[in-house]
Amino acid sequence: MSQDIYARMRETVLDALRTLAPDLPDDIAARVEVTPTRDPAHGDMATNAALVSAKAARQAPAKIAAGLVAALSLRPEVAEAAAAGPGFVNLRLDPAAFRDLLPGILLAGEQYGDSPLGRGARVNVEYVSANPTGPMHIGHCRGAVVGDALANLLAKAGFDVTKEYYINDAGNQVAALAWATYWRYLQAVGTSLTEDEYAAQVPGGLQYRGDYLIPPAQELLRLHGDSLAGPGKGIAPVEQWLDLVRDFTIDAMMRQVRDDLALLGVNQAVFSSERALVATGVVDRVIAGLEADGLIYQGVLEPPKGKTPDDWEPREQTLFRATQFGDDVDRPLRKSDGSNTYFANDIAYHADKVLRGFPTLIDVWGADHGGYVSRMKSAVKAVSGGKATLDIVLCQIVHIMRGGEPVRMSKRAGTFVTLRDLLEEVGRDAVRFTMLTRKSDAQMEFDLDQAVAQTRENPVFYVQYAHARCRSVLRSAANSFPAQALTPAELATVSLDSLTAEADLVLMRRLASWPRTVEAAAIAREPHRIAFFLYDLAADFHMLWNRGRDDAELRFIQADRPAETLARLALVAATAATIRSGLAVMGVTPVEEMR
RNA sequence: GCGCCCUUAGCUCAGUCGGAUAGAGCAACAGCCUUCUAAGCUGUGGGUCGGUGGUUCGAAUCCACCAGGGCGCGCCA
């Protein structure tokens, strides 16, 4: 039986509805929902069943609602059913129906909220995929956290999830990186060239000037002495060093990326290399497949609508028929020198993911790749014959703020805030939680002061404080009742009849909505909803806690009334378990006490 | 100019595949510490959901147009 009391009631409602309207089409039945009421005055839950089925049943909504009220009133768990508004049926449950959820929550522990929704279907979530050309910075951080939490969320919702990172280690960018490392190497061996003189000889100019390439250059010096340098410590012919330096630098950068990600608590299982896809012929095979399907042609694109660049001229290119799959224009696959565009390799990469057996692909991208969404989706349709789907989660820009002012400079990298700086300043938990307190497709301000503040403004603190309070209560109870076992398994067996206060019910209703929150967030690919759920749950708990301030009889621990105390401890332990369940999705540590 | 994203209280933001009187924090004002942690809680005031039309029994939510902000716009990855 489902953990989800709303899902169970939905089945009950559907049974009753089918009695009233035997020929109800399935697509109408699918629209029936049972949701928590926004206003407690309307009861515990409400259903739209009468409204959505009225047309198909050829009956007035009010009439169906009346029939549902009559049928549902007979159910033992329903204390009151009433028609309301244009045809809603409001249900007030016997409080025991909510109390009865607690044992299941206690026994499930962190697994509470796990859902069979995904039925074990495989999903590939690709995120971060920062180019290995430098330290991870703040621009990568949001995508890393959102992707990781989304992957955790989908796993909780019953999908078989693979977390993946795509290494863009092919193309001009990594060649430029090699030239930059080589400059640091020449400096290390004592070149007489100035940086400007060197830059003038680099194809495309010297693109990466950060200090972070000095350590790999030092390592090259240690391994190879000055053998990679040219006569007079100038530039040697590229055949003598470029491949070596490039591969060496990529390895060094990727080690750093993995280290940074590990600090953030992100550990992808699969790292796919663009170079490997090229080297093993995957790219050629995929392109050949598209060619065989007639999806590639030589053609000339129209200039961009409305804006013709000054240097625009008609040019014949190798194009992919993206427009056949919903894109606005066809997209180029080859550069004029005959090499593949990034898009061509990316098609192959996604085709590879499909071949590896993923019917659902999710990419988490930065907002600057927004213009890429429709072409990639069209490519996935093309290479999978429409059998695989690609969802793309775009993460908008994060502005780091301190004291109300934007923060731009980094002590290390000079031009951007590195991930490491951010982690050192506010810590992993605050970074992860805060990054999930906004919808990913909205821009966000990350307030450094707020992220470390120990007040209600700071959701990280507020939620962790609620968990710490739960644990504190359970520790105190162990002292007050040394003879009583207080394990979840024990608490799952105690009588809960004394949990009758409105604040108890508010909290239990919140706990009851956790499974549906997980499913809805997973379907919408919106991990931020978990953060908001936890914040609301924490507020409910803090409220309950504070009732004990006004009335000592409402405190959790009553030494002279063990039965009531155990019931309350069960509620507290269930709350703690649910918080841990949610924090696990977010990758945030539940703390035992605040210090 | 074209495409995508965003616009909700003074500020920062939620709003469950369209649902009932649009919610929270901060800020403002008024209360609560001999206590299982006051790092918290309670209450008050504050919104034409950017604008105008449309679809619907019902729109912050869907559609069209307009305004403002962001991102992007043929051989960069």
XYZ file of C-alpha atoms (C1' of nucleotides) in Angstrom:
672
model
C 0.000 0.000 0.000
C 1.186 3.447 -0.828
C 2.797 5.564 1.853
C 0.908 8.454 0.363
C -2.389 9.070 2.104
C -3.464 11.369 -0.715
C -2.797 8.737 -3.355
C -4.786 6.212 -1.346
C -7.706 8.582 -0.986
C -7.558 9.255 -4.710
C -8.139 5.561 -5.338
C -11.074 5.632 -2.943
C -12.514 8.639 -4.729
C -12.066 7.004 -8.130
C -13.880 3.874 -6.937
C -16.784 5.987 -5.771
C -16.753 8.020 -8.963
C -16.848 4.941 -11.191
C -19.949 3.766 -9.350
C -21.599 7.098 -10.094
C -20.346 7.315 -13.683
C -19.559 3.794 -14.933
C -18.404 4.830 -18.384
C -15.823 7.340 -17.214
C -13.016 7.585 -19.799
C -9.508 6.923 -18.560
C -8.200 10.322 -19.604
C -10.810 11.969 -17.407
C -10.013 9.659 -14.519
C -6.364 10.642 -14.883
C -7.295 14.259 -14.199
C -8.906 13.456 -10.872
C -6.719 14.575 -8.039
C -6.861 14.653 -4.279
C -4.814 17.486 -2.863
C -4.167 19.017 0.524
C -6.436 21.983 1.074
C -4.852 25.367 1.103
C -7.235 26.555 3.793
C -7.597 24.227 6.830
C -11.187 25.427 7.160
C -11.913 23.380 4.057
C -10.785 20.191 5.715
C -7.731 18.040 5.207
C -7.999 17.317 1.514
C -10.142 18.137 -1.464
C -10.934 16.499 -4.763
C -11.852 17.995 -8.099
C -13.455 14.694 -9.208
C -16.938 16.085 -9.745
C -15.654 19.085 -11.716
C -13.498 17.187 -14.166
C -15.956 14.350 -14.755
C -19.142 16.395 -15.125
C -18.974 16.802 -18.883
C -18.166 13.164 -19.648
C -20.802 11.929 -17.211
C -23.402 14.357 -18.563
C -24.316 15.385 -15.060
C -24.031 18.620 -13.146
C -20.906 18.862 -10.993
C -23.056 19.490 -7.931
C -24.959 16.272 -8.490
C -21.791 14.169 -8.801
C -20.342 15.943 -5.797
C -23.418 15.048 -3.770
C -23.049 11.417 -4.784
C -19.371 11.431 -3.821
C -20.185 12.995 -0.473
C -22.697 10.253 0.218
C -20.281 7.480 -0.753
C -17.202 8.902 0.961
C -19.054 9.664 4.184
C -19.409 5.930 4.684
C -15.661 5.420 4.805
C -14.310 4.889 8.320
C -11.324 7.189 7.825
C -13.537 10.055 6.628
C -14.891 12.145 9.468
C -16.718 14.577 7.256
C -17.310 15.015 3.542
C -18.902 18.130 2.098
C -19.506 19.617 -1.313
C -18.149 23.121 -1.689
C -17.691 25.878 -4.212
C -18.375 24.965 -7.842
C -18.103 21.235 -7.185
C -15.202 20.411 -4.928
C -15.611 17.737 -2.341
C -13.831 18.587 0.872
C -12.802 15.801 3.187
C -11.960 15.965 6.828
C -10.284 12.796 7.976
C -10.406 11.117 11.319
C -7.168 12.325 12.964
C -6.327 8.678 13.463
C -5.773 8.414 9.720
C -2.840 10.808 10.039
C -1.601 9.336 13.290
C -1.531 5.917 11.660
C 1.105 7.184 9.235
C 3.699 7.702 11.942
C 4.750 4.062 12.433
C 5.392 3.722 8.732
C 7.485 6.892 8.732
C 9.471 5.708 11.752
C 10.196 2.340 10.197
C 11.089 3.863 6.833
C 13.429 6.432 8.364
C 15.404 8.221 5.668
C 13.639 6.077 3.102
C 10.338 7.769 3.903
C 9.071 9.340 0.716
C 10.726 6.794 -1.556
C 8.374 6.314 -4.458
C 7.788 3.581 -7.038
C 6.974 6.294 -9.599
C 9.978 5.660 -11.833
C 9.545 1.869 -11.879
C 13.293 1.452 -12.161
C 13.494 3.208 -15.521
C 17.000 4.356 -16.328
C 17.716 8.074 -16.363
C 21.007 9.745 -17.198
C 21.591 13.069 -15.496
C 24.530 14.981 -16.930
C 25.664 18.056 -15.066
C 28.582 20.379 -14.441
C 30.565 19.264 -17.516
C 32.785 22.300 -17.028
C 35.539 22.604 -19.598
C 38.782 21.369 -18.042
C 40.472 24.714 -18.611
C 40.614 26.076 -15.095
C 39.248 26.005 -11.578
C 35.553 25.475 -10.988
C 33.871 28.783 -10.365
C 30.593 30.056 -9.132
C 29.018 29.734 -12.548
C 29.444 25.961 -12.361
C 28.281 25.664 -8.794
C 24.575 26.075 -9.229
C 24.416 23.505 -11.991
C 26.464 21.093 -9.893
C 24.123 21.353 -6.938
C 20.925 21.369 -8.964
C 22.039 18.407 -11.062
C 23.171 16.398 -8.075
C 19.997 17.074 -6.096
C 17.845 16.335 -9.129
C 19.614 13.019 -9.607
C 19.100 12.164 -5.938
C 15.480 13.194 -6.218
C 14.846 10.986 -9.236
C 16.528 8.069 -7.482
C 14.219 8.603 -4.532
C 11.298 8.666 -6.933
C 12.135 5.196 -8.162
C 14.341 5.825 -11.194
C 17.616 4.077 -11.863
C 19.818 7.144 -12.090
C 23.300 7.548 -13.515
C 25.161 10.737 -12.648
C 27.465 11.785 -15.447
C 30.046 14.412 -16.380
C 31.030 15.174 -19.979
C 34.637 16.235 -20.406
C 35.077 18.696 -23.269
C 38.637 17.654 -23.887
C 38.710 18.015 -27.665
C 38.949 20.996 -29.939
C 40.602 24.362 -29.963
C 39.899 25.203 -26.371
C 42.150 22.548 -24.896
C 44.836 23.373 -27.438
C 44.703 26.961 -26.216
C 44.979 25.605 -22.698
C 48.111 23.688 -23.659
C 49.657 26.873 -25.027
C 48.886 28.601 -21.749
C 50.486 25.842 -19.704
C 53.470 25.875 -22.033
C 53.974 29.555 -21.275
C 54.129 28.807 -17.557
C 56.526 25.994 -18.350
C 58.796 28.260 -20.363
C 58.777 30.710 -17.481
C 59.719 27.885 -15.149
C 62.705 26.878 -17.286
C 63.799 30.507 -17.529
C 62.768 31.766 -20.939
C 63.849 35.178 -22.076
C 60.527 35.774 -23.841
C 58.100 38.257 -22.365
C 54.462 37.281 -22.016
C 53.497 39.615 -24.856
C 56.177 38.229 -27.151
C 54.955 34.722 -26.396
C 51.287 35.603 -26.816
C 52.039 37.040 -30.242
C 53.184 33.607 -31.400
C 50.222 31.662 -30.005
C 47.548 30.773 -32.579
C 44.493 32.669 -31.443
C 46.403 34.453 -28.700
C 47.088 33.531 -25.086
C 43.628 32.783 -23.677
C 44.299 31.539 -20.160
C 46.526 33.615 -17.927
C 45.526 32.515 -14.426
C 48.073 31.453 -11.815
C 46.440 28.055 -11.586
C 48.576 26.721 -14.446
C 51.828 27.291 -12.558
C 51.631 24.066 -10.498
C 51.121 21.831 -13.557
C 53.973 23.668 -15.288
C 56.210 23.028 -12.300
C 55.277 19.377 -12.468
C 56.167 19.293 -16.158
C 59.535 20.779 -15.296
C 60.082 18.120 -12.661
C 59.168 15.299 -15.062
C 60.805 16.560 -18.233
C 63.414 19.097 -17.245
C 63.805 21.659 -20.006
C 63.525 19.048 -22.765
C 60.172 20.422 -23.965
C 61.567 23.897 -24.540
C 63.107 25.087 -27.761
C 66.683 26.222 -28.362
C 67.481 29.245 -26.216
C 64.395 28.297 -24.182
C 62.063 29.590 -26.832
C 59.098 27.811 -28.330
C 59.842 24.327 -29.614
C 58.004 22.940 -32.652
C 54.509 21.946 -31.545
C 55.025 18.299 -32.582
C 57.523 18.037 -29.740
C 55.255 19.144 -26.924
C 51.656 20.102 -27.728
C 49.958 16.703 -27.343
C 51.926 15.892 -24.234
C 51.320 19.205 -22.548
C 47.669 19.202 -23.505
C 46.960 15.742 -22.114
C 48.992 16.465 -19.025
C 47.131 19.706 -18.380
C 43.715 18.174 -18.958
C 44.522 15.456 -16.450
C 45.686 18.024 -13.945
C 42.611 20.193 -14.453
C 40.252 17.234 -14.191
C 41.880 16.138 -10.949
C 41.244 19.606 -9.640
C 37.664 19.558 -10.904
C 37.030 16.243 -9.177
C 38.590 17.549 -5.983
C 36.423 20.648 -6.083
C 33.321 18.600 -6.783
C 34.160 16.226 -3.961
C 34.384 19.191 -1.600
C 30.904 20.112 -2.744
C 29.761 16.539 -2.169
C 29.291 15.815 -5.856
C 30.679 12.511 -7.115
C 29.532 11.535 -10.571
C 29.776 7.846 -11.427
C 30.615 8.313 -15.091
C 33.041 10.715 -16.749
C 32.717 10.668 -20.524
C 35.495 12.070 -22.671
C 34.832 13.923 -25.896
C 38.280 12.934 -27.156
C 37.520 9.281 -26.498
C 34.284 9.539 -28.485
C 36.262 10.929 -31.401
C 39.136 8.478 -31.046
C 36.943 5.373 -30.842
C 34.986 6.352 -33.926
C 31.677 6.963 -32.174
C 31.397 10.404 -33.712
C 32.054 9.133 -37.232
C 29.560 6.306 -36.832
C 26.806 8.538 -35.534
C 27.331 11.103 -38.268
C 27.370 8.323 -40.856
C 24.094 7.058 -39.428
C 22.486 10.467 -39.797
C 23.867 10.675 -43.307
C 22.343 7.299 -44.152
C 19.004 8.572 -42.877
C 19.248 11.542 -45.216
C 19.476 14.026 -42.373
C 22.697 15.675 -43.495
C 23.182 17.853 -46.538
C 25.348 20.588 -48.009
C 23.489 23.865 -47.929
C 23.519 27.566 -47.303
C 21.809 29.059 -44.268
C 19.774 32.238 -44.270
C 21.314 35.034 -42.192
C 19.901 35.313 -38.649
C 16.494 36.918 -38.759
C 16.499 40.632 -38.291
C 20.201 40.968 -37.669
C 22.730 40.474 -40.429
C 26.287 40.505 -39.109
C 28.591 42.839 -41.014
C 30.816 40.012 -42.128
C 27.975 37.723 -43.112
C 28.182 36.119 -46.477
C 26.432 33.074 -47.958
C 28.508 29.992 -47.265
C 27.941 26.363 -48.088
C 28.072 24.151 -45.012
C 27.459 20.598 -43.889
C 24.105 20.855 -42.153
C 21.932 18.662 -39.949
C 18.204 18.793 -40.691
C 17.263 19.995 -37.216
C 14.132 21.645 -38.579
C 12.646 18.199 -39.230
C 12.658 17.676 -35.475
C 11.342 21.000 -34.284
C 14.333 23.329 -34.382
C 14.149 26.746 -36.041
C 17.011 26.299 -38.468
C 19.302 23.531 -39.647
C 22.619 23.421 -37.818
C 26.203 23.132 -39.054
C 28.210 19.989 -38.304
C 31.541 20.766 -39.953
C 33.891 23.698 -39.951
C 35.472 24.913 -43.163
C 38.695 23.090 -42.279
C 36.719 19.839 -42.350
C 36.763 19.202 -38.596
C 33.567 18.655 -36.655
C 31.763 21.391 -34.787
C 31.112 20.999 -31.109
C 27.505 20.238 -31.984
C 28.523 17.243 -34.105
C 30.467 15.748 -31.221
C 27.638 16.536 -28.849
C 25.157 14.690 -31.049
C 27.450 11.686 -30.929
C 27.744 11.946 -27.177
C 23.988 11.984 -26.723
C 23.590 9.142 -29.198
C 26.109 7.238 -27.118
C 24.022 7.812 -24.014
C 20.955 6.498 -25.834
C 22.924 3.457 -26.993
C 24.015 2.823 -23.442
C 20.349 2.225 -22.668
C 18.944 5.482 -21.321
C 15.455 6.302 -22.616
C 15.481 9.513 -20.600
C 18.344 11.993 -20.692
C 18.537 15.089 -18.548
C 21.157 17.780 -19.126
C 21.726 20.566 -16.641
C 23.117 23.603 -18.431
C 23.997 27.188 -17.731
C 21.752 29.899 -19.080
C 24.328 30.880 -21.686
C 23.556 27.603 -23.474
C 19.864 28.433 -23.737
C 20.161 28.921 -27.470
C 21.304 25.336 -27.741
C 18.273 23.616 -26.269
C 16.105 23.095 -29.299
C 18.928 21.824 -31.526
C 20.057 19.276 -28.950
C 16.524 18.059 -28.370
C 16.018 17.710 -32.082
C 19.276 15.791 -32.367
C 18.229 13.335 -29.665
C 14.951 12.745 -31.474
C 16.874 12.090 -34.661
C 19.468 9.678 -33.272
C 16.971 7.735 -31.163
C 14.223 7.545 -33.750
C 12.035 9.458 -31.320
C 12.411 6.778 -28.647
C 14.500 8.777 -26.206
C 13.678 12.110 -24.669
C 16.022 14.844 -23.564
C 14.999 17.244 -20.821
C 17.172 20.263 -20.239
C 17.273 22.152 -16.984
C 18.699 25.624 -17.459
C 20.307 27.316 -14.498
C 20.278 31.071 -14.578
C 23.088 33.277 -13.339
C 24.000 33.534 -9.670
C 25.109 36.881 -8.315
C 27.228 36.641 -5.192
C 26.408 39.406 -2.736
C 28.098 40.584 0.426
C 26.766 43.452 2.480
C 24.330 44.236 -0.305
C 27.142 44.639 -2.845
C 27.995 42.250 -5.677
C 31.216 40.277 -5.193
C 33.288 39.761 -8.302
C 36.930 39.270 -7.600
C 38.608 36.130 -6.372
C 41.851 36.047 -4.492
C 42.997 33.039 -6.506
C 41.779 33.333 -10.029
C 41.631 37.080 -10.375
C 38.514 37.306 -12.466
C 35.893 35.087 -10.898
C 34.737 33.640 -7.609
C 36.005 30.080 -7.438
C 33.925 27.262 -6.060
C 36.654 26.624 -3.517
C 36.525 30.201 -2.243
C 32.793 29.926 -1.813
C 33.013 26.606 0.008
C 35.707 27.888 2.318
C 33.660 30.926 3.183
C 30.222 29.440 3.839
C 30.632 25.647 3.879
C 29.206 22.836 1.818
C 25.813 22.572 3.483
C 25.051 26.273 3.164
C 26.165 26.330 -0.468
C 24.061 23.341 -1.406
C 20.957 24.379 0.467
C 21.088 27.992 -0.642
C 21.556 27.042 -4.283
C 18.300 25.101 -4.013
C 16.234 27.915 -2.567
C 15.330 29.276 -5.972
C 13.784 27.835 -9.087
C 16.714 27.064 -11.328
C 15.318 29.080 -14.236
C 15.182 32.272 -12.197
C 18.241 34.362 -11.501
C 19.346 34.306 -7.922
C 21.317 36.392 -5.500
C 23.540 34.393 -3.178
C 23.944 36.485 -0.058
C 27.119 35.404 1.722
C 26.039 37.082 4.948
C 22.668 35.350 4.927
C 24.123 31.946 4.101
C 26.045 31.870 7.371
C 23.512 33.773 9.492
C 22.038 31.858 12.392
C 18.523 33.206 12.038
C 15.252 32.248 10.458
C 16.210 34.233 7.348
C 18.720 31.523 6.614
C 16.818 28.396 5.586
C 19.846 26.145 6.041
C 20.144 27.115 9.632
C 16.425 27.058 10.244
C 15.965 23.523 8.948
C 19.058 22.167 10.636
C 17.985 23.789 13.865
C 14.658 21.972 13.675
C 16.462 18.662 13.228
C 18.851 19.435 16.071
C 15.901 20.251 18.316
C 14.291 16.923 17.464
C 17.481 15.109 18.348
C 17.838 17.150 21.514
C 14.363 16.103 22.638
C 15.149 12.450 22.009
C 18.416 12.719 23.925
C 16.671 14.344 26.872
C 13.951 11.718 26.794
C 16.561 8.998 27.039
C 17.674 10.578 30.310
C 14.139 10.949 31.654
C 13.123 7.422 30.707
C 16.296 5.359 31.022
C 14.335 2.116 31.107
C 12.415 2.819 27.925
C 13.835 1.893 24.532
C 13.335 4.857 22.206
C 14.390 3.364 18.909
C 12.224 4.045 15.878
C 11.053 0.450 15.955
C 9.907 0.834 19.566
C 8.251 4.194 18.967
C 6.407 2.697 16.017
C 4.473 0.512 18.429
C 3.286 3.094 20.957
C -0.262 4.389 21.247
C -0.682 7.718 19.487
C -4.197 8.535 20.676
C -3.011 11.485 22.732
C -1.821 13.398 19.657
C -4.942 15.493 19.284
C -3.779 19.101 19.381
C -4.185 21.195 16.233
C -0.433 21.820 16.109
C 0.143 18.049 16.214
C -2.226 17.630 13.289
C -0.622 20.440 11.328
C 2.725 18.724 11.649
C 1.328 15.294 10.794
C -0.412 16.679 7.718
C 2.888 18.144 6.610
C 4.658 14.829 7.107
C 1.873 13.147 5.147
C 2.508 15.375 2.146
C 6.193 14.427 1.830
C 5.672 11.505 -0.591
C 3.593 13.579 -2.984
C 6.107 16.412 -2.740
C 8.868 14.039 -3.823
C 6.871 12.766 -6.785
C 5.731 16.189 -7.950
C 9.244 17.610 -7.698
C 10.683 14.653 -9.602
C 8.140 14.947 -12.398
C 8.734 18.680 -12.681
C 12.519 18.248 -12.361
C 12.451 20.881 -9.628
C 14.641 19.941 -6.682
C 14.127 23.358 -5.125
C 10.709 22.221 -3.974
C 12.431 19.957 -1.467
C 14.093 22.953 0.140
C 10.792 24.752 0.479
C 9.072 21.695 1.891
C 11.751 21.362 4.551
C 11.502 25.013 5.445
C 7.731 24.681 5.938
C 8.184 21.477 7.908
C 10.752 23.169 10.132
C 8.329 26.042 10.749
C 5.597 23.598 11.785
C 7.963 21.890 14.177
C 9.304 25.096 15.716
C 5.711 26.150 16.275
C 4.922 22.900 18.076
C 8.046 23.210 20.149
C 7.111 26.668 21.269
C 3.672 25.670 22.451
C 5.536 24.180 25.380
C 6.692 27.663 26.311
C 3.166 28.884 26.958
C 1.843 25.689 28.489
C 4.234 23.340 30.249
C 1.788 20.475 29.764
C 2.355 20.659 26.051
C 6.070 20.007 26.246
C 7.227 16.857 24.598
C 8.625 15.241 27.700
C 6.318 14.774 30.691
C 8.071 12.687 33.321
C 4.832 11.721 35.037
C 2.968 10.818 31.852
C 4.997 8.282 29.914
C 2.196 7.370 27.486
C 1.718 10.923 26.210
C 5.450 11.438 26.131
C 6.010 8.374 23.967
C 3.348 9.494 21.511
C 5.023 12.880 21.197
C 8.439 11.317 20.860
C 7.091 9.254 17.995
C 5.978 12.461 16.286
C 9.328 14.105 16.951
C 11.273 11.109 15.675
C 9.098 10.956 12.552
C 9.762 14.645 11.953
C 13.500 14.114 12.308
C 13.362 11.178 9.902
C 11.494 13.229 7.319
C 13.949 16.091 7.609
C 16.815 13.655 7.112
C 15.008 12.151 4.144
C 14.750 15.578 2.536
C 18.258 16.699 3.395
C 19.620 13.487 1.885
C 18.073 14.479 -1.433
C 19.695 17.876 -1.181
C 23.032 16.436 -0.091
C 23.000 18.444 3.118
C 24.153 17.026 6.456
C 21.568 16.744 9.219
C 23.190 18.051 12.390
C 22.672 16.535 15.818
C 23.133 19.750 17.741
C 23.781 23.412 17.072
C 27.016 24.870 18.316
C 15.745 42.705 -35.151
C 14.875 37.138 -33.940
C 14.629 33.087 -30.164
C 14.538 31.311 -25.031
C 13.984 32.566 -19.642
C 12.108 36.026 -16.045
C 8.408 40.108 -14.034
C 3.855 38.162 -7.548
C 3.805 42.858 -0.786
C 8.804 48.309 0.351
C 13.009 44.050 -0.323
C 14.264 38.580 -1.431
C 11.123 34.848 -3.178
C 7.166 30.386 -2.975
C 2.681 29.295 -5.271
C 1.530 21.455 -6.215
C 0.335 19.108 -15.093
C -5.797 25.814 -14.207
C -9.226 25.328 -8.460
C -12.011 28.158 -3.490
C -10.537 34.573 0.250
C -2.670 34.660 -3.706
C 1.486 32.687 0.802
C 6.478 32.899 3.612
C 10.968 35.431 5.323
C 13.158 40.271 5.836
C 11.937 45.344 6.876
C 7.788 48.222 10.117
C 4.669 47.930 14.500
C 2.872 45.125 19.157
C 3.804 40.949 22.447
C 6.498 36.242 24.674
C 12.967 34.184 28.043
C 12.901 31.333 36.792
C 12.349 27.048 29.738
C 13.206 19.948 26.563
C 18.432 25.656 23.396
C 14.399 32.873 22.818
C 19.818 30.832 17.203
C 12.979 30.588 18.534
C 7.533 31.743 18.725
C 2.741 34.759 18.449
C -0.025 38.877 16.445
C -0.936 43.571 13.179
C -0.441 46.354 8.769
C 1.086 45.835 3.578
C -0.357 42.998 -3.232
C -4.953 45.671 -9.694
C 0.117 38.707 -9.444
C 4.236 44.155 -15.295
C -0.059 45.862 -18.978
C -4.201 44.793 -22.430
C -7.242 41.297 -24.723
C -8.715 35.981 -25.196
C -9.873 30.553 -23.813
C -12.569 28.294 -19.426
C -17.602 26.717 -14.741
C -12.900 28.811 -12.829
C -6.518 32.160 -14.786
C -0.741 34.425 -10.978
C -0.836 29.667 -13.842
C -2.852 28.429 -20.699
C -2.917 31.602 -25.618
C -2.023 36.429 -28.373
C -0.012 41.226 -28.379
C 2.697 45.138 -25.641
C 6.394 46.999 -21.824
C 10.776 46.127 -18.703
C 15.170 42.845 -17.144
C 18.542 38.577 -18.342
C 20.832 35.018 -21.787
C 21.888 33.782 -26.710
C 21.919 34.604 -32.116
C 26.084 30.769 -39.338
C 32.622 26.984 -39.234
C 33.232 29.075 -29.735
C 33.402 25.103 -26.829
